[in-house]
XYZ file of C-alpha atoms in Angstrom:
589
model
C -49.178 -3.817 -15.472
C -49.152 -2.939 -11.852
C -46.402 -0.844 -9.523
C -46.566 -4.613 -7.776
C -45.484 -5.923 -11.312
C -43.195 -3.387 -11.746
C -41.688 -4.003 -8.097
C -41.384 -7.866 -8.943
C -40.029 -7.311 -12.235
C -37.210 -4.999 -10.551
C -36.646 -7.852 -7.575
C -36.289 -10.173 -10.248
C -33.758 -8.500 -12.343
C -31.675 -7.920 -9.197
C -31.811 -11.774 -8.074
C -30.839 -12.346 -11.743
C -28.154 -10.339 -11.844
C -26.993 -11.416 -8.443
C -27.021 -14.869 -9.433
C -25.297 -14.696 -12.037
C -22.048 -12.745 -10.322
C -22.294 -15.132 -7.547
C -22.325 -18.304 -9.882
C -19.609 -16.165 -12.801
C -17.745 -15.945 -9.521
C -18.023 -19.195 -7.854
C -16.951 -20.713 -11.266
C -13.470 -18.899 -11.122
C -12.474 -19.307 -7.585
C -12.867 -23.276 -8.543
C -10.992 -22.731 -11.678
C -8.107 -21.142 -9.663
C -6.698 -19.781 -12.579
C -6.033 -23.034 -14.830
C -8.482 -22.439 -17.302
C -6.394 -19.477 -17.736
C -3.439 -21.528 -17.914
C -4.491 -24.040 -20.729
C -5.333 -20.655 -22.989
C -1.789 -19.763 -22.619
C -0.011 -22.457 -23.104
C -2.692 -24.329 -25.582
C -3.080 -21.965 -29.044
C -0.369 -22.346 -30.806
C -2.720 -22.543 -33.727
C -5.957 -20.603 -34.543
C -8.631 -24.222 -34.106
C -7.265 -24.674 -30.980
C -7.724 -21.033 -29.632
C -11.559 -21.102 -31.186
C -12.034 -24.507 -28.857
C -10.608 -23.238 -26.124
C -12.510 -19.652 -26.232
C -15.511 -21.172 -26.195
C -15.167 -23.542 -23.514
C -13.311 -21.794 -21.121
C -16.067 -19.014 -22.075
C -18.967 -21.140 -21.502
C -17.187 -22.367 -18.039
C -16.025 -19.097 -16.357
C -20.002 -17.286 -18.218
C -18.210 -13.803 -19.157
C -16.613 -13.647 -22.966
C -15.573 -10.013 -21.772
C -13.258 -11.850 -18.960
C -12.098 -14.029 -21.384
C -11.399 -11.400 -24.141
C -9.716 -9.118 -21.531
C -7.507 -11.915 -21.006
C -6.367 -12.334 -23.951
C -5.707 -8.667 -24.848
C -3.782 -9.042 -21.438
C -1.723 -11.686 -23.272
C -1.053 -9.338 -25.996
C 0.351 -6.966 -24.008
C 2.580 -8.534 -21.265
C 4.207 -10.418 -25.013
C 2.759 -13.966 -23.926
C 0.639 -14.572 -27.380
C 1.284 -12.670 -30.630
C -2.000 -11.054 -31.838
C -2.895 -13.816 -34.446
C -2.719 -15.889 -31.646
C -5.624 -14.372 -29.721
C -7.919 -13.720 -32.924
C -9.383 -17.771 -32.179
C -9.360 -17.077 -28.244
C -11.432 -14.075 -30.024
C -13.776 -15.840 -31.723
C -14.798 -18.825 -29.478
C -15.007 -16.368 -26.756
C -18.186 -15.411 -29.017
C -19.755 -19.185 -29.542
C -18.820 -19.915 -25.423
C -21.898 -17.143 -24.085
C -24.439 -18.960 -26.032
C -24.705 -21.924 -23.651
C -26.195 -19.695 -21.051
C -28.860 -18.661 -23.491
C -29.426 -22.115 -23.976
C -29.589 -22.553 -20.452
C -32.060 -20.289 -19.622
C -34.164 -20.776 -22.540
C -35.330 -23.492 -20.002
C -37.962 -20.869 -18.792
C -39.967 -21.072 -21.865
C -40.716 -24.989 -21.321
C -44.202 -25.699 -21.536
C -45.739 -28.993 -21.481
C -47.774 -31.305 -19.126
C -45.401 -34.708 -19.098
C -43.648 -35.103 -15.572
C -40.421 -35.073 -17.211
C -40.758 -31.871 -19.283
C -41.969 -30.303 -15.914
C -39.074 -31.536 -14.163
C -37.101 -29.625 -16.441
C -38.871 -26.258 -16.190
C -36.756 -23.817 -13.474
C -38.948 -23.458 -10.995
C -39.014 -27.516 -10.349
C -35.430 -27.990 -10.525
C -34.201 -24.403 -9.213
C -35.180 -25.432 -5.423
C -33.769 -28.391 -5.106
C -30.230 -26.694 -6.440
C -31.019 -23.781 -4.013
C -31.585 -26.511 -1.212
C -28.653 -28.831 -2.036
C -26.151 -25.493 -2.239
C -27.674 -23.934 0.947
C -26.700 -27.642 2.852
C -22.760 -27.845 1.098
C -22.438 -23.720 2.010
C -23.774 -24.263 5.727
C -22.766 -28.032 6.575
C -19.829 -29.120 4.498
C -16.189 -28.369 5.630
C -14.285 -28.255 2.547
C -13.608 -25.475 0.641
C -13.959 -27.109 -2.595
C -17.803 -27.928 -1.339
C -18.357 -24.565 -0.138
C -17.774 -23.108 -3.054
C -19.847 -25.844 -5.223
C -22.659 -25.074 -3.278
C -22.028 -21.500 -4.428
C -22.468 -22.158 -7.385
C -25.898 -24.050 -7.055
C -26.861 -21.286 -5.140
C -26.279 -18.707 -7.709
C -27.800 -20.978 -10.692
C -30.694 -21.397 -8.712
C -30.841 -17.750 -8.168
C -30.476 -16.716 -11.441
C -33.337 -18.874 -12.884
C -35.614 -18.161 -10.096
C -34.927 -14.043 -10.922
C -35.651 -15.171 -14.807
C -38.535 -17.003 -13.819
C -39.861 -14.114 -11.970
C -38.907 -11.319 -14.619
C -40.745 -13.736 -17.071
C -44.135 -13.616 -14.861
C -43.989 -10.121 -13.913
C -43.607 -9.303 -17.616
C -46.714 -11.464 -18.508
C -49.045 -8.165 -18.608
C -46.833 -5.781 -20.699
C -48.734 -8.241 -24.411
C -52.046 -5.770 -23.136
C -50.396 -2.321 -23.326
C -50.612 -0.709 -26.694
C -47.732 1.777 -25.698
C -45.763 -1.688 -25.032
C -46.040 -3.512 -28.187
C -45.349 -0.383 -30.120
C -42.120 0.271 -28.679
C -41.041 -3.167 -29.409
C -42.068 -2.343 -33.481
C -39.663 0.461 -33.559
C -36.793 -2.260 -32.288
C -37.576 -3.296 -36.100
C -35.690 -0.654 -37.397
C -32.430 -2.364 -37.877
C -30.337 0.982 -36.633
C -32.626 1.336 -33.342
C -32.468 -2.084 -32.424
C -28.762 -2.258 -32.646
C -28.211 0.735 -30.541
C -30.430 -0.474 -27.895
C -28.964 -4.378 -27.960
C -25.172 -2.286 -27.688
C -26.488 0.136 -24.756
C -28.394 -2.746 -22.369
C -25.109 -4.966 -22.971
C -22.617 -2.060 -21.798
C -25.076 -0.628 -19.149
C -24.812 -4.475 -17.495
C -21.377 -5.481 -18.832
C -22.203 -8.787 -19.722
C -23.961 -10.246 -22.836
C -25.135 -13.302 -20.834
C -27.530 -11.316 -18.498
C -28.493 -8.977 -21.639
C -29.707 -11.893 -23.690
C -31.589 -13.338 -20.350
C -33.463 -10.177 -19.961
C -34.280 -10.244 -24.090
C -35.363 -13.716 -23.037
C -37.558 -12.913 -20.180
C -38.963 -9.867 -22.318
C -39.818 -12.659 -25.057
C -41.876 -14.482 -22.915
C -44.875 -12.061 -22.940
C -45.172 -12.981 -26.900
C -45.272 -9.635 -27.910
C -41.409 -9.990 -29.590
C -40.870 -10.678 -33.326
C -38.454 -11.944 -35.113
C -37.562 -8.922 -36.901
C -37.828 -6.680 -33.350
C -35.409 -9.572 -31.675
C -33.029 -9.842 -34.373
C -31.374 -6.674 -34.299
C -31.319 -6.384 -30.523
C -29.007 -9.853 -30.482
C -26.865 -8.769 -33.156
C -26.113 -5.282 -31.483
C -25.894 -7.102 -27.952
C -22.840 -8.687 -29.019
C -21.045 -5.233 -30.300
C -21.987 -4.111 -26.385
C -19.899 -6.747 -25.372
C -16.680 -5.256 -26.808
C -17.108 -2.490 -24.865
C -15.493 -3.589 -21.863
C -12.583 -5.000 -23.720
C -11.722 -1.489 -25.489
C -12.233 0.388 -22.083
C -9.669 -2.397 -20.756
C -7.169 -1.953 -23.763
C -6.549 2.065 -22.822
C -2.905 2.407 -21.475
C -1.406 -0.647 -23.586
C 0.817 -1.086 -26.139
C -0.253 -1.345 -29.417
C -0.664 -4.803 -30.065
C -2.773 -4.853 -27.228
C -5.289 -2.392 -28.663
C -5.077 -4.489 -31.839
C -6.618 -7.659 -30.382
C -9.146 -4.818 -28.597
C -10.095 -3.765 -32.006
C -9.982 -6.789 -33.437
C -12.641 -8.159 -31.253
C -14.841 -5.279 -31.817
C -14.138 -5.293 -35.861
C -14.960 -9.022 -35.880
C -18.008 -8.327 -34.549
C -18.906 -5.422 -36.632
C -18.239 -7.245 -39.907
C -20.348 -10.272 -38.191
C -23.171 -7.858 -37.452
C -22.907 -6.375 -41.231
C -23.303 -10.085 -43.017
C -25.809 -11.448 -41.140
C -27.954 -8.309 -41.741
C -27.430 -8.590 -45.586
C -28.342 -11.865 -45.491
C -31.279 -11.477 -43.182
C -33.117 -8.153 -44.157
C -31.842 -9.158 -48.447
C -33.082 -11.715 -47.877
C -36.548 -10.871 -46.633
C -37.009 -8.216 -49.126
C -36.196 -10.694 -52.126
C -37.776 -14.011 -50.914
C -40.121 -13.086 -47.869
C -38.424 -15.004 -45.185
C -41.840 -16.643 -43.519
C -40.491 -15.975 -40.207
C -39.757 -12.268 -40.284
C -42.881 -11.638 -38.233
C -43.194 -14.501 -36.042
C -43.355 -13.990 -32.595
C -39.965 -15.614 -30.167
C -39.754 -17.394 -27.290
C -36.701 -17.916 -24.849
C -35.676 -20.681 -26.770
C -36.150 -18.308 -30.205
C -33.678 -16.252 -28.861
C -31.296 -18.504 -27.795
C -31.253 -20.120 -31.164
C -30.922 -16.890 -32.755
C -27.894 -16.059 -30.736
C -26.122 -19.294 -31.229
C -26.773 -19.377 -34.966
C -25.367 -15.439 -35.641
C -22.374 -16.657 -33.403
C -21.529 -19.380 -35.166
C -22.299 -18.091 -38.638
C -19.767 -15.121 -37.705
C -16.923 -17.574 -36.983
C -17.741 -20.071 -39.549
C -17.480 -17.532 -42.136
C -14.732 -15.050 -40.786
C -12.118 -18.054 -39.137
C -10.500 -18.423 -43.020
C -9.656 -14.641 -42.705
C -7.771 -14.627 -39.690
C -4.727 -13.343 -41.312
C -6.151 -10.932 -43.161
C -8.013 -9.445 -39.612
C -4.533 -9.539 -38.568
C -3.181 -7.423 -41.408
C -5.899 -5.115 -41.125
C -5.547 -4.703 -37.469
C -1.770 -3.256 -38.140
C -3.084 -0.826 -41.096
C -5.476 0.507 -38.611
C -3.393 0.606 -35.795
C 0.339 2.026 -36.870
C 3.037 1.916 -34.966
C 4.894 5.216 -34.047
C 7.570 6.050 -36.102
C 10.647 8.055 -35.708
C 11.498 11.776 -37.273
C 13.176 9.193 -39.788
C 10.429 7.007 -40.517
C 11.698 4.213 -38.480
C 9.370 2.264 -36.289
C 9.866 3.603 -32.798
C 9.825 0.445 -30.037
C 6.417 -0.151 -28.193
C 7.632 1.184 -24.057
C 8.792 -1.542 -21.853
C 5.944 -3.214 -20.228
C 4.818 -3.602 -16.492
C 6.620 -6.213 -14.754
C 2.631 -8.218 -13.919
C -0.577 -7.602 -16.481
C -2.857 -5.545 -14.470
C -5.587 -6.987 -16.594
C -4.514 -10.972 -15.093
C -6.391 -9.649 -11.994
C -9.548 -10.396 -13.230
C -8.942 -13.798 -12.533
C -6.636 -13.702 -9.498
C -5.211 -17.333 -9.606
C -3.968 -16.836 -13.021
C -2.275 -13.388 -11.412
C -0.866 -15.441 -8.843
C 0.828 -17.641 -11.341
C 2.110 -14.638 -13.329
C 3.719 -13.609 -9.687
C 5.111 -16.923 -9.179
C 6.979 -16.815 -12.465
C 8.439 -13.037 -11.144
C 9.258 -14.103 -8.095
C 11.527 -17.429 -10.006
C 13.051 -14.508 -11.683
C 13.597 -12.570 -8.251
C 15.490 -15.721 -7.001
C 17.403 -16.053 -10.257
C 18.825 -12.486 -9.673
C 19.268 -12.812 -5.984
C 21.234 -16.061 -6.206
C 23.450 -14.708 -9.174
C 24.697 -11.547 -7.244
C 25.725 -14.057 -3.935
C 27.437 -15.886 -6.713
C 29.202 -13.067 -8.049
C 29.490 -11.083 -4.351
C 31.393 -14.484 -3.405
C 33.526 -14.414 -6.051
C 35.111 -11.137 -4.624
C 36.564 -12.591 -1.771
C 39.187 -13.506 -4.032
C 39.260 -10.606 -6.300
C 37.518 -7.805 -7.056
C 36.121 -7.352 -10.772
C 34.682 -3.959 -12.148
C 32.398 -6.027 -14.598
C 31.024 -8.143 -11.848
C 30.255 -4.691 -9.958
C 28.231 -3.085 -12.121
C 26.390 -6.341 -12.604
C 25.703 -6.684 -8.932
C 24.349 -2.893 -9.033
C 22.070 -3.244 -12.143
C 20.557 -6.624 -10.448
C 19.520 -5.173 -7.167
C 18.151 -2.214 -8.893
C 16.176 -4.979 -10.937
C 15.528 -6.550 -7.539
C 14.103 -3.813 -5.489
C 11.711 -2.638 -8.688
C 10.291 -6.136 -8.745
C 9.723 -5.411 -4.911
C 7.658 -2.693 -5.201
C 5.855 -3.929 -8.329
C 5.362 -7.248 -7.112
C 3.960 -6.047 -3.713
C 1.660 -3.705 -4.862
C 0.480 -5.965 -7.362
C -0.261 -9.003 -4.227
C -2.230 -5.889 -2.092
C -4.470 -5.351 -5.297
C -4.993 -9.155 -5.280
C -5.252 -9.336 -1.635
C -8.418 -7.321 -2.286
C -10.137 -10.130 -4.217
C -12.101 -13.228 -3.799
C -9.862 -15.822 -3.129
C -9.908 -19.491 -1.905
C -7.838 -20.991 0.743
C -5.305 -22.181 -2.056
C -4.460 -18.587 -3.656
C -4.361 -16.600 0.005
C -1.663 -19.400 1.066
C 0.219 -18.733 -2.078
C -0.190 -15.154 -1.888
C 1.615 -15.183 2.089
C 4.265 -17.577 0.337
C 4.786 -15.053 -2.433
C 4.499 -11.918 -0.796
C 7.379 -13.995 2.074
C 9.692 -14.723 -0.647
C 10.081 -11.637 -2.353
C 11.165 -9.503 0.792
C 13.864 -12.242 1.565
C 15.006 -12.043 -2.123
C 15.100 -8.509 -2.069
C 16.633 -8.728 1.303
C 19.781 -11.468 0.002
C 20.420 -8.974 -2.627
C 20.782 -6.181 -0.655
C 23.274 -8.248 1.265
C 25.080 -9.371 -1.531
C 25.723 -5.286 -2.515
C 26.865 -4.743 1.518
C 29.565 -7.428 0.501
C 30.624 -5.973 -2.757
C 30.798 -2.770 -1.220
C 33.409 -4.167 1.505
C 35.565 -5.558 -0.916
C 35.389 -2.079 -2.988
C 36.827 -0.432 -0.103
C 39.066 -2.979 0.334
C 40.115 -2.833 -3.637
C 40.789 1.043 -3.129
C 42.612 0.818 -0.368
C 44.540 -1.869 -1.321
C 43.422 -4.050 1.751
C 44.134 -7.503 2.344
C 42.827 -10.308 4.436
C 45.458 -12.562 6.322
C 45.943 -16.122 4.408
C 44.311 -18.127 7.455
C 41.243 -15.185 7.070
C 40.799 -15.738 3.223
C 41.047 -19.662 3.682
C 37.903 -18.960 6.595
C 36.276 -17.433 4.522
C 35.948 -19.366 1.661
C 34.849 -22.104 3.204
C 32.069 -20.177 4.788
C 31.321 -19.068 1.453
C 31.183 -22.376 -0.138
C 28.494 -22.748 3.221
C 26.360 -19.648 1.965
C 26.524 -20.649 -1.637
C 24.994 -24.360 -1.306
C 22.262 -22.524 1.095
C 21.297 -19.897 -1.387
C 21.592 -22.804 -4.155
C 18.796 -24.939 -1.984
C 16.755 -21.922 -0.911
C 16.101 -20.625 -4.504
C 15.767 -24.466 -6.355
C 13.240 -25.347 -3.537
C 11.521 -22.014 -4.062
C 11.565 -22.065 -7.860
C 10.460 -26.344 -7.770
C 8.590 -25.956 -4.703
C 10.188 -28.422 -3.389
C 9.627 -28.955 0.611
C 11.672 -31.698 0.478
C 15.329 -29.835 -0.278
C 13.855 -26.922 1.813
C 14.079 -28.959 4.667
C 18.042 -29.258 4.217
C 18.262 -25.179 4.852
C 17.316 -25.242 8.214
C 20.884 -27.879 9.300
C 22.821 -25.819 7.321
C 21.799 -22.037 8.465
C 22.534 -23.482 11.951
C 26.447 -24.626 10.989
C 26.673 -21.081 9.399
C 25.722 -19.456 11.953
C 28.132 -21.584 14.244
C 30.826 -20.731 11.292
C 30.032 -16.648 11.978
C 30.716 -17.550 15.987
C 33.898 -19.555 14.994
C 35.622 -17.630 12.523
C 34.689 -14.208 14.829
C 36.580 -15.770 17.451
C 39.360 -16.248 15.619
C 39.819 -13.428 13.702
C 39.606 -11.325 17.365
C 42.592 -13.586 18.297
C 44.851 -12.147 15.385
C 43.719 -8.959 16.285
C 44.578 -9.237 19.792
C 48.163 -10.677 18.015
C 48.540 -7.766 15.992
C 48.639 -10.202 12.710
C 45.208 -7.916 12.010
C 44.457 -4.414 12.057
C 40.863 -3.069 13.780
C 39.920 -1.620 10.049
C 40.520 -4.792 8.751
C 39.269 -6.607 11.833
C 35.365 -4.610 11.072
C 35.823 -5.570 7.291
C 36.076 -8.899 8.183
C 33.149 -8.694 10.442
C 30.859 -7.122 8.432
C 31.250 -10.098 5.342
C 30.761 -12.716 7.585
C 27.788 -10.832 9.416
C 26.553 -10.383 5.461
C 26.772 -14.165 4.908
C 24.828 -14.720 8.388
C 22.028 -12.114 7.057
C 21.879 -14.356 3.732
C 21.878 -17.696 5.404
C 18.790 -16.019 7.762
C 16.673 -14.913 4.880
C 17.011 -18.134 3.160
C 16.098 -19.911 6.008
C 12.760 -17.775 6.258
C 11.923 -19.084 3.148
C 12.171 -22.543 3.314
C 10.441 -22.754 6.319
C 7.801 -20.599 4.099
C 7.857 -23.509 1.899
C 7.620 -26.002 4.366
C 5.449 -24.317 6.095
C 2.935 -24.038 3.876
C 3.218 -27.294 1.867
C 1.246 -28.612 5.244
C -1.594 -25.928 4.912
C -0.218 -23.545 7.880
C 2.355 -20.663 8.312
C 3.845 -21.041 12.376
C 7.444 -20.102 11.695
C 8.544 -20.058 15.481
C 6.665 -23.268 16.400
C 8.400 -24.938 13.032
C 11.699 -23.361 14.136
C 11.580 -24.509 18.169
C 10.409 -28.093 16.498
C 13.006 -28.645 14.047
C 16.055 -27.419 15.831
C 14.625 -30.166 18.927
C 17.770 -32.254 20.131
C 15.140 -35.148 19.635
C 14.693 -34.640 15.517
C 16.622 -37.443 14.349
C 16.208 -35.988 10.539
C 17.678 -32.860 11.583
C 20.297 -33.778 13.706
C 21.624 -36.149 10.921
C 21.814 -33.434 8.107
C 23.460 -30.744 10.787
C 26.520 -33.445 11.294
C 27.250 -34.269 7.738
C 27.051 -30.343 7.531
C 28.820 -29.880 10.181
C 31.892 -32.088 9.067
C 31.317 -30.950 5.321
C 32.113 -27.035 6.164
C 34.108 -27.865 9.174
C 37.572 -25.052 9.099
C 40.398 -27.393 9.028
């Protein structure tokens, strides 16, 4: 072997692995998260979760993803941990269809059709079919297809060339012996677990073991071992992720590397007993790519098959290895409230954005109840309802910062066209809820002071203002149901109806300035009139910047002003009508 074979060899291992990120990649920017979705909502029993494992596994072409995921369920309190123990354990069987995959290397045969199938006939023509959708095609969608042709092609071509560089290592005596040390059971183990965290992915350790198998200097007995200690590598990742969670959360971590263990154990009873009792007639054949991908999918399978009726009992074992922290009285001490998003969701960034989503419902929920209540004090003032108001805008502006700082980390990512217009919607929506809430607290505060002071508002003031209120409470009512529905539809009522509020503020600021100027209204009470109806102006604003978020977006573009200068157009027939019935609905009799 050559320093030009050992160059190739090195060129091909970094096309390989480069094909495979861009094609792992490609795979879950199309996926946008639903695969994600389905493993939420779809394992409510342990057959399911196996299924699923294994397919979105064999999809997305990373179990750790897949496994991090699920340990990410575990601790944001999605799935319970028997729940996760079949996402567990499919996300095992889903990896072996890339072995299969690339077993195509070791194809031999003279028939047109076998040669058709070998990777460097068919790897081209993907290469060339992906290079025309990346440069030519407009969509998105295609763009991102022909990524993913790209990177298969890519990947084979690097295993095709690993394969022939490797084709002189049979001749070396130094070579070959190595390999016959990988017998030893222990040794091989170790050095399947170290390849498989050095790359972080079983996939592209079992290709290389694949490529390496091509020179036909790899046994059964040297390969075996290697497999079986490539898939306790794998769990590596998943532990590192599980530092900083709660304990049920390190329990599916552990539980993933235990399975494994106990997998590894069996089969090597079974294989090296049974070689030293009945000679297994194999032990020192020599393996192939397609040897090793049938050795991979049968330990795989035979781990699951055998430990799926112990699921509860991993379960069990999980929580006498993993105790929860108990009190000076030997009472179980509650895990620490969780982060508001996963941090671990972010390795698939769609799925993140739906966790956001469902925060962001829950920032509308909040923002909408403490208008409600804030309204309610026009009439009277309630000590419960103040505290409430307080304890939801501290809730609010904590799912600000949280929320934000989670959408910069996604920001960061690979996303498609689809996630960074829902990221701008998100990222839109929770300033303005943060923002109504704030204003909702500037109006309980007004009617505090008031409340001390013993302050009251004329009877023509208090009618005004009520049915302003009644203006602000259908607005923030249609904001927040078209947010939470996404519904462009009822966001296009906002619009009509900010403009009558704000035509309200004008109206009832005129008049109140008249009974000032008739001394029915002091100045101090004059400027706490003001500032409510300023506040339900403010709140009428923000939800207006939402729905024309919503709107906005729903047609694939974000041009506030030019939506804004459109809609409000004396020619908009649609508009016009709504303002009027608005108009006459809130009009101050």
């Amino acid at each position: 072997m050559t320093i030009f074979d050992v160059l190739t060899l090195i060129g091909g291992l970094a096309m390989f692995l480069f094909g495979m990120n861009v094609m792992g990649d490609s795979l879950e920017k199309i996926s946008g998260g639903k695969l994600e979705s389905i493993l939420e909502k779809m394992t409510n029993n342990r057959i399911k979760g196996v299924l699923l494992g294994l397919v979105v596994t064999a999809v997305i072409q990373s179990s750790g993803a897949v496994t991090v995921m699920a340990v990410g369920f575990v601790n944001s309190g999605i799935m319970a941990l028997r729940q996760v123990i079949g996402i567990i354990m499919g996300a095992n069987i889903g990896p072996t269809a890339t072995a299969w995959i690339l077993s195509l290397t070791g194809i031999e045969g003279s028939n047109v059709f076998i040669n058709l199938l070998k990777p460097e006939a068919f790897s081209p023509i993907l290469a060339f079919i992906g290079i025309i959708l990346v440069m030519f095609s407009k969509g998105e969608k295609k763009h991102t297809i022909g990524n993913i042709l790209v990177g298969f092609a890519i990947l084979m071509i690097g295993m095709t060339t690993m394969s022939d560089s490797m084709s002189g290592l049979k001749d070396i005596p130094q070579f070959t012996n190595l390999l016959v040390k990988f017998s030893n059971p222990i040794l091989g183990i170790l050095a399947g677990a170290l390849l498989t965290t050095a790359l972080q992915s079983s996939s592209a350790s079992v290709g290389i073991l694949q490529a390496l198998s091509s020179t036909g200097a790899i046994s059964v007995s040297a390969a075996f071992p290697i497999i079986l200690g490539q898939n306790i590598g794998s769990c590596t990742t998943v532990l590192i992720s599980s530092i900083g969670a709660n304990k049920n959360a390190k329990r599916a971590a552990w539980a993933h590397l235990t399975f494994n263990v106990i997998g590894v154990v069996l089969a090597m009873v079974l294989f090296y007993g049974g070689n030293a009792i009945f000679g297994l007639p194999f032990f020192s054949e020599k393996v192939g790519p397609a040897s090793i991908a049938v050795i991979h999918s049968v330990f795989n399978i035979f781990a699951t098959v055998v430990l799926f009726p112990f699921g509860n009992q991993l379960e069990k074992l999980m929580y006498i290895l993993i105790k929860d922290d108990k009190d000076e009285n030997g009472e179980p001490v509650g895990e620490k409230e969780t982060a508001l998003v996963e941090e671990r969701f972010l390795i698939s960034p769609g799925y993140a954005l739906d966790k956001v989503k469902e925060k962001c419902d829950e920032m509308a929920v909040l923002a909408k109840e403490n208008i409600s209540m804030s309204l309610d004090f026009i009439k009277i003032y309630s000590k419960v309802k103040d505290e409430k108001i307080k304890a939801n805008e501290k809730r609010l502006d904590a799912y600000e910062d949280e929320l934000e700082t989670y959408l910069v980390k996604i920001s960061s990512m690979n996303l498609n066209v689809a996630d960074s217009m829902r990221l701008n919607k998100y990222s839109h929506a929770i300033g303005n809820f943060e923002r109504i809430g704030d204003y909702g607290v500037n109006i309980l505060k007004t009617k505090r002071k008031m409340h001390k002071d013993k302050i009251h508002f004329s009877e023509d003031a208090n009618r005004e203002l009520e049915v302003m209120g009644r203006a602000v409470q259908e607005i923030i009512e249609n904001s927040t149901k078209a947010f939470i529905d996404d519904n462009a539809e009822l966001a296009m009522t906002v619009e009509p109806l900010e403009q009558v509020i704000d035509n309200l503020k004008a109206e009832l600021r005129e008049k109140h300035e008249k009974r000032m100027d008739s001394g029915e209204c002091t100045v101090e009470n004059g400027m706490l009139f003001f500032d409510i109806i300023n506040s339900f102006e403010r709140i009428a604003d923000h939800c207006s910047n939402l729905a024309v978020c919503i709107i906005e977006l729903s047609q694939g573009s974000y041009q506030t002003h030019r939506y804004l200068k459109g809609v409000k157009n004396s020619n908009n027939k649609t508009f016009m009508e709504q303002f009027e019935i608005y108009l006459n609905k809130y009009a101050l009799k």
